[in-house]
């Protein structure tokens, strides 16, 4: 595995930071997940926190292949154990807010004083500076709402709608993985670790950066349009006679207009005065959408798919999650991976979004039970059996 030998200590909960550690674990890193006694709240999504989690695929996605220990950092022994663990790590990854880390002596300055090579990675809602840096944030608040993503995706006049679980979080997970790997590369040259930080807010801004760059440059941005009157009627959603939606996305500066008219049996549209130029097609967008609706609505989806593929047009079906799960191209792309279920079998789960031909894992380990590795990890840190049992008795470890 590519990251074999890399030791990551994750002191985090929910999705964005554990998701980043999960990608690193998928790629071979040893990840030790440190939880408070109540456990990561994501453990409770489908069942009890101390269950084997065979029925909690949301938690399993971001936590498979990790080791898990439980420490109570409200107790001095728990804080000391976490600091000792960080002293042996390459990466310390957290989404605990800065003031709480400072009070516990687990802030970047404190931990890196004992390990100059440590990459200290912080995932926050709103960044480390500014008046709102200490505010709590989830992806639906910091990424979706405040970064403008929700506003840009709702058609003009439509009510805002809630983001699906983990979308902004997982984009931030990937940003965090990138930042950690960049810092590790720098450490190869300097021998020194560093602080890296990502935020849901900044990730959201970058995610809609193509549009926001226009807003920043010109002070305004066109609103999102409804399907019935899009900015470009050739880049739009249409439905077949048998009820299947699909989306077209024509290439710029090409003859896709002519090819598309032929594919839907409407060559007459090429001579229609309302649509003779790109400007006219945009000006008369609702009228052209209505013509395409009639044209595609007269054909079954299988025939539409054949024609669009034969014409080498850029298009895709609008698939349900069940459709995605059954799509052979999804499997062939490496987007799914088998995970051990803890009972001798496996189940499919989304894969980390990169492939390393020749080094891809065929089956990934299951997620850990809460605290399943506490005793082993404390022993590795040099605690004696009596010291370990004393920590358990005091409630500093579990």
Short mmCIF file of C-alpha atoms in Angstrom, two decimals:
data_model
loop_
_atom_site.label_atom_id
_atom_site.label_comp_id
_atom_site.label_asym_id
_atom_site.label_seq_id
_atom_site.Cartn_x
_atom_site.Cartn_y
_atom_site.Cartn_z
CA UNK A 1 0.00 0.00 0.00
CA UNK A 2 1.24 3.46 -0.89
CA UNK A 3 1.16 5.03 2.59
CA UNK A 4 2.38 2.01 4.54
CA UNK A 5 4.38 3.20 7.54
CA UNK A 6 2.55 6.53 7.84
CA UNK A 7 1.02 6.91 11.31
CA UNK A 8 -2.03 9.15 11.66
CA UNK A 9 -3.74 10.04 14.93
CA UNK A 10 -7.31 11.16 14.36
CA UNK A 11 -8.98 13.06 17.21
CA UNK A 12 -12.16 13.99 15.40
CA UNK A 13 -15.83 13.20 14.87
CA UNK A 14 -18.61 13.35 12.28
CA UNK A 15 -17.46 13.26 8.64
CA UNK A 16 -15.01 15.80 7.18
CA UNK A 17 -11.93 15.02 9.29
CA UNK A 18 -12.64 11.27 9.78
CA UNK A 19 -13.27 11.10 6.03
CA UNK A 20 -9.79 12.48 5.34
CA UNK A 21 -8.25 9.96 7.72
CA UNK A 22 -10.38 7.28 6.07
CA UNK A 23 -8.88 8.02 2.65
CA UNK A 24 -5.39 7.85 4.15
CA UNK A 25 -6.31 4.49 5.75
CA UNK A 26 -7.63 3.19 2.42
CA UNK A 27 -4.24 4.05 0.94
CA UNK A 28 -2.33 2.12 3.58
CA UNK A 29 -1.73 4.53 6.47
CA UNK A 30 -2.05 3.28 10.05
CA UNK A 31 -4.86 5.44 11.46
CA UNK A 32 -5.63 5.45 15.18
CA UNK A 33 -9.05 6.92 15.85
CA UNK A 34 -9.24 8.53 19.30
CA UNK A 35 -12.75 8.95 20.68
CA UNK A 36 -14.17 10.39 23.85
CA UNK A 37 -16.16 8.01 26.07
CA UNK A 38 -19.44 8.91 24.35
CA UNK A 39 -17.99 7.90 20.99
CA UNK A 40 -18.13 9.56 17.59
CA UNK A 41 -21.76 10.69 17.09
CA UNK A 42 -21.73 9.04 13.66
CA UNK A 43 -21.65 5.69 15.45
CA UNK A 44 -25.23 6.39 16.54
CA UNK A 45 -26.66 6.93 13.05
CA UNK A 46 -27.91 3.36 12.68
CA UNK A 47 -27.26 1.66 16.01
CA UNK A 48 -25.66 1.54 19.41
CA UNK A 49 -22.21 3.11 19.78
CA UNK A 50 -20.67 -0.12 21.01
CA UNK A 51 -22.16 -2.37 18.34
CA UNK A 52 -20.11 -4.13 15.69
CA UNK A 53 -21.49 -1.55 13.23
CA UNK A 54 -22.26 -4.08 10.51
CA UNK A 55 -25.42 -2.07 9.89
CA UNK A 56 -23.87 1.41 9.89
CA UNK A 57 -22.54 1.95 6.36
CA UNK A 58 -22.29 5.73 6.81
CA UNK A 59 -19.85 5.39 9.70
CA UNK A 60 -18.06 2.50 8.04
CA UNK A 61 -17.33 4.52 4.89
CA UNK A 62 -15.14 7.02 6.77
CA UNK A 63 -13.73 4.71 9.42
CA UNK A 64 -12.96 1.32 7.83
CA UNK A 65 -9.49 -0.04 8.46
CA UNK A 66 -8.74 2.18 11.47
CA UNK A 67 -7.77 1.23 14.99
CA UNK A 68 -9.94 2.74 17.72
CA UNK A 69 -9.12 3.84 21.24
CA UNK A 70 -11.17 5.70 23.84
CA UNK A 71 -9.63 8.41 26.03
CA UNK A 72 -11.28 10.94 28.30
CA UNK A 73 -9.29 14.14 27.85
CA UNK A 74 -11.16 15.80 30.70
CA UNK A 75 -8.83 13.70 32.89
CA UNK A 76 -5.08 14.39 33.07
CA UNK A 77 -4.23 10.76 32.30
CA UNK A 78 -6.32 10.87 29.12
CA UNK A 79 -4.71 14.09 27.95
CA UNK A 80 -1.23 12.75 28.66
CA UNK A 81 -1.93 9.54 26.73
CA UNK A 82 -3.14 11.47 23.69
CA UNK A 83 -0.08 13.73 23.80
CA UNK A 84 2.19 10.68 24.02
CA UNK A 85 0.40 9.14 21.07
CA UNK A 86 0.85 12.34 19.02
CA UNK A 87 4.56 12.30 19.85
CA UNK A 88 4.86 9.02 17.92
CA UNK A 89 2.76 10.12 14.92
CA UNK A 90 3.41 11.60 11.51
CA UNK A 91 0.02 13.33 11.37
CA UNK A 92 -2.36 14.60 14.05
CA UNK A 93 -5.79 15.29 12.52
CA UNK A 94 -8.57 17.00 14.44
CA UNK A 95 -11.77 18.98 14.05
CA UNK A 96 -12.04 19.92 17.73
CA UNK A 97 -12.29 23.68 18.03
CA UNK A 98 -9.11 25.58 18.84
CA UNK A 99 -9.94 26.95 22.30
CA UNK A 100 -10.83 23.47 23.59
CA UNK A 101 -7.57 22.06 22.24
CA UNK A 102 -5.64 24.91 23.85
CA UNK A 103 -7.24 24.31 27.24
CA UNK A 104 -6.35 20.62 27.04
CA UNK A 105 -2.75 21.26 26.02
CA UNK A 106 -3.41 19.54 22.69
CA UNK A 107 -2.95 22.57 20.44
CA UNK A 108 -0.41 22.68 17.64
CA UNK A 109 2.31 24.47 19.62
CA UNK A 110 2.08 22.01 22.50
CA UNK A 111 2.09 18.83 20.42
CA UNK A 112 4.72 19.94 17.94
CA UNK A 113 7.02 20.94 20.81
CA UNK A 114 7.27 17.23 21.50
CA UNK A 115 7.42 16.15 17.84
CA UNK A 116 8.89 18.66 15.37
CA UNK A 117 8.11 16.36 12.44
CA UNK A 118 4.39 16.28 13.24
CA UNK A 119 1.92 17.46 10.60
CA UNK A 120 -0.87 19.06 12.63
CA UNK A 121 -4.03 19.18 10.50
CA UNK A 122 -7.11 21.11 11.60
CA UNK A 123 -10.50 20.91 9.91
CA UNK A 124 -12.83 23.74 10.90
CA UNK A 125 -16.14 25.21 9.89
CA UNK A 126 -14.94 28.75 9.20
CA UNK A 127 -11.13 28.81 9.38
CA UNK A 128 -8.68 29.72 12.13
CA UNK A 129 -8.96 33.51 11.90
CA UNK A 130 -11.72 36.07 11.82
CA UNK A 131 -14.72 36.88 14.04
CA UNK A 132 -16.47 33.56 13.38
CA UNK A 133 -13.46 31.25 13.55
CA UNK A 134 -14.69 29.60 16.74
CA UNK A 135 -18.28 29.05 15.58
CA UNK A 136 -19.51 25.48 15.13
CA UNK A 137 -20.21 24.51 11.54
CA UNK A 138 -21.57 21.58 9.55
CA UNK A 139 -21.48 21.16 5.78
CA UNK A 140 -25.08 22.36 5.38
CA UNK A 141 -24.28 25.60 7.24
CA UNK A 142 -20.67 26.52 6.44
CA UNK A 143 -20.23 24.82 3.05
CA UNK A 144 -23.72 24.81 1.56
CA UNK A 145 -25.36 27.97 2.91
CA UNK A 146 -22.68 30.46 3.85
CA UNK A 147 -20.30 29.72 0.96
CA UNK A 148 -23.08 30.49 -1.53
CA UNK A 149 -23.39 26.96 -2.89
CA UNK A 150 -27.09 26.61 -2.00
CA UNK A 151 -27.98 29.97 -3.54
CA UNK A 152 -26.18 29.20 -6.79
CA UNK A 153 -27.84 25.81 -7.23
CA UNK A 154 -31.45 26.79 -6.61
CA UNK A 155 -33.13 28.17 -9.77
CA UNK A 156 -34.12 31.82 -9.54
CA UNK A 157 -37.25 32.19 -7.45
CA UNK A 158 -37.05 28.68 -5.97
CA UNK A 159 -36.76 28.01 -2.26
CA UNK A 160 -33.39 26.82 -0.95
CA UNK A 161 -33.14 23.09 -0.32
CA UNK A 162 -31.08 20.97 2.08
CA UNK A 163 -27.82 19.35 0.99
CA UNK A 164 -27.56 15.56 1.05
CA UNK A 165 -25.47 14.15 3.92
CA UNK A 166 -21.72 14.51 3.73
CA UNK A 167 -21.36 16.26 0.36
CA UNK A 168 -19.49 19.31 1.61
CA UNK A 169 -17.79 17.21 4.25
CA UNK A 170 -16.31 14.79 1.73
CA UNK A 171 -15.11 17.56 -0.57
CA UNK A 172 -13.38 18.99 2.50
CA UNK A 173 -11.99 15.53 3.29
CA UNK A 174 -10.26 15.49 -0.10
CA UNK A 175 -8.91 19.02 0.42
CA UNK A 176 -7.55 17.90 3.79
CA UNK A 177 -5.85 14.84 2.31
CA UNK A 178 -4.22 17.10 -0.30
CA UNK A 179 -2.98 19.51 2.36
CA UNK A 180 -1.55 16.70 4.50
CA UNK A 181 0.28 15.13 1.56
CA UNK A 182 1.71 18.52 0.54
CA UNK A 183 2.99 19.06 4.09
CA UNK A 184 4.50 15.57 4.14
CA UNK A 185 6.31 16.34 0.88
CA UNK A 186 7.67 19.57 2.38
CA UNK A 187 8.81 17.62 5.45
CA UNK A 188 10.92 15.40 3.21
CA UNK A 189 12.95 18.50 2.31
CA UNK A 190 13.00 20.35 5.63
CA UNK A 191 12.64 17.64 8.27
CA UNK A 192 10.00 19.83 9.92
CA UNK A 193 6.26 19.34 10.20
CA UNK A 194 3.78 22.16 10.07
CA UNK A 195 0.23 23.26 10.75
CA UNK A 196 -2.22 22.78 7.88
CA UNK A 197 -5.87 23.74 7.99
CA UNK A 198 -8.95 23.40 5.86
CA UNK A 199 -12.47 24.71 6.38
CA UNK A 200 -15.92 23.87 5.12
CA UNK A 201 -16.37 27.53 4.21
CA UNK A 202 -13.23 27.82 2.07
CA UNK A 203 -13.90 24.46 0.42
CA UNK A 204 -17.41 25.61 -0.47
CA UNK A 205 -16.05 28.82 -2.00
CA UNK A 206 -13.56 26.85 -4.10
CA UNK A 207 -16.20 24.31 -5.16
CA UNK A 208 -18.26 27.08 -6.80
CA UNK A 209 -15.10 28.97 -7.71
CA UNK A 210 -15.76 29.09 -11.46
CA UNK A 211 -18.91 31.11 -10.86
CA UNK A 212 -17.59 33.03 -7.86
CA UNK A 213 -14.58 34.14 -9.89
CA UNK A 214 -17.06 35.94 -12.17
CA UNK A 215 -18.76 37.55 -9.17
CA UNK A 216 -15.41 38.73 -7.81
CA UNK A 217 -14.25 40.08 -11.18
CA UNK A 218 -17.46 41.73 -12.39
CA UNK A 219 -19.53 42.25 -9.27
CA UNK A 220 -22.45 40.20 -10.49
CA UNK A 221 -23.39 36.70 -11.61
CA UNK A 222 -26.26 35.28 -13.64
CA UNK A 223 -28.75 33.28 -11.57
CA UNK A 224 -29.38 29.60 -12.11
CA UNK A 225 -32.18 29.02 -14.63
CA UNK A 226 -35.09 26.57 -14.52
CA UNK A 227 -35.09 23.59 -16.88
CA UNK A 228 -37.82 25.16 -19.00
CA UNK A 229 -35.70 28.24 -19.77
CA UNK A 230 -31.99 27.38 -19.43
CA UNK A 231 -29.14 29.63 -20.44
CA UNK A 232 -28.22 27.06 -23.09
CA UNK A 233 -31.06 24.75 -24.20
CA UNK A 234 -28.53 22.27 -25.58
CA UNK A 235 -27.09 21.83 -22.06
CA UNK A 236 -30.23 20.64 -20.37
CA UNK A 237 -32.26 17.73 -19.02
CA UNK A 238 -34.77 15.90 -21.20
CA UNK A 239 -37.05 12.91 -20.72
CA UNK A 240 -37.67 9.94 -22.99
CA UNK A 241 -41.06 8.51 -23.96
CA UNK A 242 -40.67 5.75 -21.37
CA UNK A 243 -39.90 8.19 -18.56
CA UNK A 244 -36.10 8.23 -18.28
CA UNK A 245 -34.33 11.55 -17.70
CA UNK A 246 -30.93 12.30 -19.21
CA UNK A 247 -28.70 15.35 -19.52
CA UNK A 248 -26.92 16.81 -22.54
CA UNK A 249 -23.71 18.81 -22.29
CA UNK A 250 -22.52 19.91 -25.74
CA UNK A 251 -18.93 20.79 -26.47
CA UNK A 252 -18.14 24.41 -27.05
CA UNK A 253 -17.27 25.62 -30.55
CA UNK A 254 -18.34 22.39 -32.26
CA UNK A 255 -21.09 21.15 -34.55
CA UNK A 256 -23.03 19.47 -31.73
CA UNK A 257 -26.07 21.59 -32.62
CA UNK A 258 -26.33 20.01 -36.04
CA UNK A 259 -25.56 16.52 -34.75
CA UNK A 260 -28.11 16.81 -31.96
CA UNK A 261 -30.88 17.88 -34.32
CA UNK A 262 -30.15 14.85 -36.49
CA UNK A 263 -30.04 12.53 -33.48
CA UNK A 264 -33.54 13.50 -32.36
CA UNK A 265 -35.04 13.42 -35.90
CA UNK A 266 -35.46 17.19 -36.07
CA UNK A 267 -33.22 18.42 -38.91
CA UNK A 268 -35.88 21.03 -39.61
CA UNK A 269 -34.75 22.95 -36.52
CA UNK A 270 -31.52 23.84 -38.33
CA UNK A 271 -33.52 25.99 -40.75
CA UNK A 272 -35.88 27.45 -38.16
CA UNK A 273 -35.35 31.22 -38.06
CA UNK A 274 -35.79 31.22 -34.29
CA UNK A 275 -32.71 29.01 -33.82
CA UNK A 276 -30.34 29.89 -36.68
CA UNK A 277 -27.54 31.14 -34.38
CA UNK A 278 -26.27 30.50 -30.88
CA UNK A 279 -27.59 33.90 -29.77
CA UNK A 280 -31.04 33.18 -31.16
CA UNK A 281 -31.11 29.76 -29.51
CA UNK A 282 -30.35 31.38 -26.16
CA UNK A 283 -32.88 34.19 -26.73
CA UNK A 284 -35.54 31.64 -27.66
CA UNK A 285 -34.47 29.06 -25.11
CA UNK A 286 -37.97 28.14 -23.81
CA UNK A 287 -39.18 27.56 -27.36
CA UNK A 288 -36.25 25.29 -28.23
CA UNK A 289 -36.64 23.35 -24.98
CA UNK A 290 -40.27 22.70 -25.93
CA UNK A 291 -39.18 21.43 -29.37
CA UNK A 292 -36.59 19.09 -27.85
CA UNK A 293 -39.12 17.92 -25.25
CA UNK A 294 -41.43 16.84 -28.07
CA UNK A 295 -38.62 15.27 -30.07
CA UNK A 296 -37.07 13.24 -27.27
CA UNK A 297 -40.47 12.52 -25.77
CA UNK A 298 -41.32 10.57 -28.92
CA UNK A 299 -38.38 8.17 -28.46
CA UNK A 300 -37.65 5.43 -25.92
CA UNK A 301 -34.57 5.83 -23.77
CA UNK A 302 -32.68 2.89 -25.29
CA UNK A 303 -33.04 4.43 -28.74
CA UNK A 304 -31.98 7.86 -27.49
CA UNK A 305 -28.91 6.35 -25.80
CA UNK A 306 -27.94 4.51 -28.99
CA UNK A 307 -28.29 7.62 -31.14
CA UNK A 308 -26.40 9.91 -28.76
CA UNK A 309 -23.56 7.39 -28.44
CA UNK A 310 -23.41 6.84 -32.20
CA UNK A 311 -23.11 10.60 -32.63
CA UNK A 312 -20.36 10.79 -29.96
CA UNK A 313 -22.34 13.41 -28.03
CA UNK A 314 -21.63 14.19 -24.38
CA UNK A 315 -24.58 13.01 -22.31
CA UNK A 316 -25.47 10.85 -19.30
CA UNK A 317 -28.53 9.24 -17.77
CA UNK A 318 -29.94 10.72 -14.57
CA UNK A 319 -29.51 7.73 -12.29
CA UNK A 320 -31.05 6.95 -8.95
CA UNK A 321 -28.77 5.61 -6.19
CA UNK A 322 -30.06 2.13 -7.05
CA UNK A 323 -29.11 2.76 -10.67
CA UNK A 324 -25.63 3.86 -9.67
CA UNK A 325 -25.18 0.73 -7.55
CA UNK A 326 -26.11 -1.47 -10.51
CA UNK A 327 -24.17 0.47 -13.17
CA UNK A 328 -21.36 -1.74 -14.56
CA UNK A 329 -19.31 1.32 -15.50
CA UNK A 330 -19.39 2.54 -11.90
CA UNK A 331 -17.86 -0.77 -10.84
CA UNK A 332 -15.36 -0.78 -13.70
CA UNK A 333 -14.20 2.74 -12.84
CA UNK A 334 -13.09 1.61 -9.39
CA UNK A 335 -15.74 3.70 -7.64
CA UNK A 336 -16.79 0.77 -5.43
CA UNK A 337 -14.77 -1.45 -3.13
CA UNK A 338 -15.46 -4.57 -1.07
CA UNK A 339 -15.28 -4.19 2.71
CA UNK A 340 -15.14 -6.99 5.27
CA UNK A 341 -18.39 -7.22 7.22
CA UNK A 342 -16.82 -8.73 10.34
CA UNK A 343 -18.74 -11.97 9.89
CA UNK A 344 -16.67 -13.63 7.20
CA UNK A 345 -18.28 -11.90 4.25
CA UNK A 346 -18.00 -8.61 2.42
CA UNK A 347 -20.24 -5.79 1.24
CA UNK A 348 -19.78 -3.04 -1.32
CA UNK A 349 -19.03 0.54 -0.35
CA UNK A 350 -17.89 3.71 -2.16
CA UNK A 351 -14.15 3.69 -2.76
CA UNK A 352 -11.75 6.55 -2.18
CA UNK A 353 -11.77 8.50 -5.46
CA UNK A 354 -8.40 7.57 -6.89
CA UNK A 355 -6.89 4.39 -8.29
CA UNK A 356 -3.34 3.10 -8.16
CA UNK A 357 -3.21 0.30 -10.75
CA UNK A 358 -1.25 -2.59 -9.37
CA UNK A 359 -1.52 -1.30 -5.80
CA UNK A 360 -5.28 -1.09 -5.25
CA UNK A 361 -6.63 -3.01 -2.26
CA UNK A 362 -9.10 -5.69 -3.31
CA UNK A 363 -10.83 -5.89 0.08
CA UNK A 364 -10.68 -3.32 2.90
CA UNK A 365 -10.90 -4.07 6.64
CA UNK A 366 -14.08 -3.26 8.58
CA UNK A 367 -14.51 -0.24 10.85
CA UNK A 368 -13.40 -0.71 14.46
CA UNK A 369 -15.63 -1.14 17.47
CA UNK A 370 -15.34 1.72 19.90
CA UNK A 371 -12.27 1.30 22.08
CA UNK A 372 -11.37 -2.09 20.63
CA UNK A 373 -7.64 -1.23 20.48
CA UNK A 374 -7.26 0.94 23.60
CA UNK A 375 -5.26 -1.55 25.64
CA UNK A 376 -3.01 -2.54 22.73
CA UNK A 377 -2.21 1.06 21.78
CA UNK A 378 -1.49 2.09 25.37
CA UNK A 379 0.86 -0.89 25.69
CA UNK A 380 2.64 0.20 22.49
CA UNK A 381 3.12 3.64 24.08
CA UNK A 382 4.98 2.04 26.98
CA UNK A 383 2.24 1.85 29.59
CA UNK A 384 2.56 -1.13 31.88
CA UNK A 385 -0.38 -3.52 32.39
CA UNK A 386 -0.98 -2.02 35.85
CA UNK A 387 -0.94 1.53 34.45
CA UNK A 388 -3.41 0.54 31.72
CA UNK A 389 -5.80 -1.00 34.21
CA UNK A 390 -5.47 2.05 36.47
CA UNK A 391 -6.46 4.30 33.56
CA UNK A 392 -9.49 2.13 32.89
CA UNK A 393 -10.44 2.17 36.55
CA UNK A 394 -10.14 5.96 36.64
CA UNK A 395 -12.26 6.36 33.51
CA UNK A 396 -9.41 8.00 31.60
CA UNK A 397 -9.49 5.17 29.07
CA UNK A 398 -12.13 2.72 27.90
#
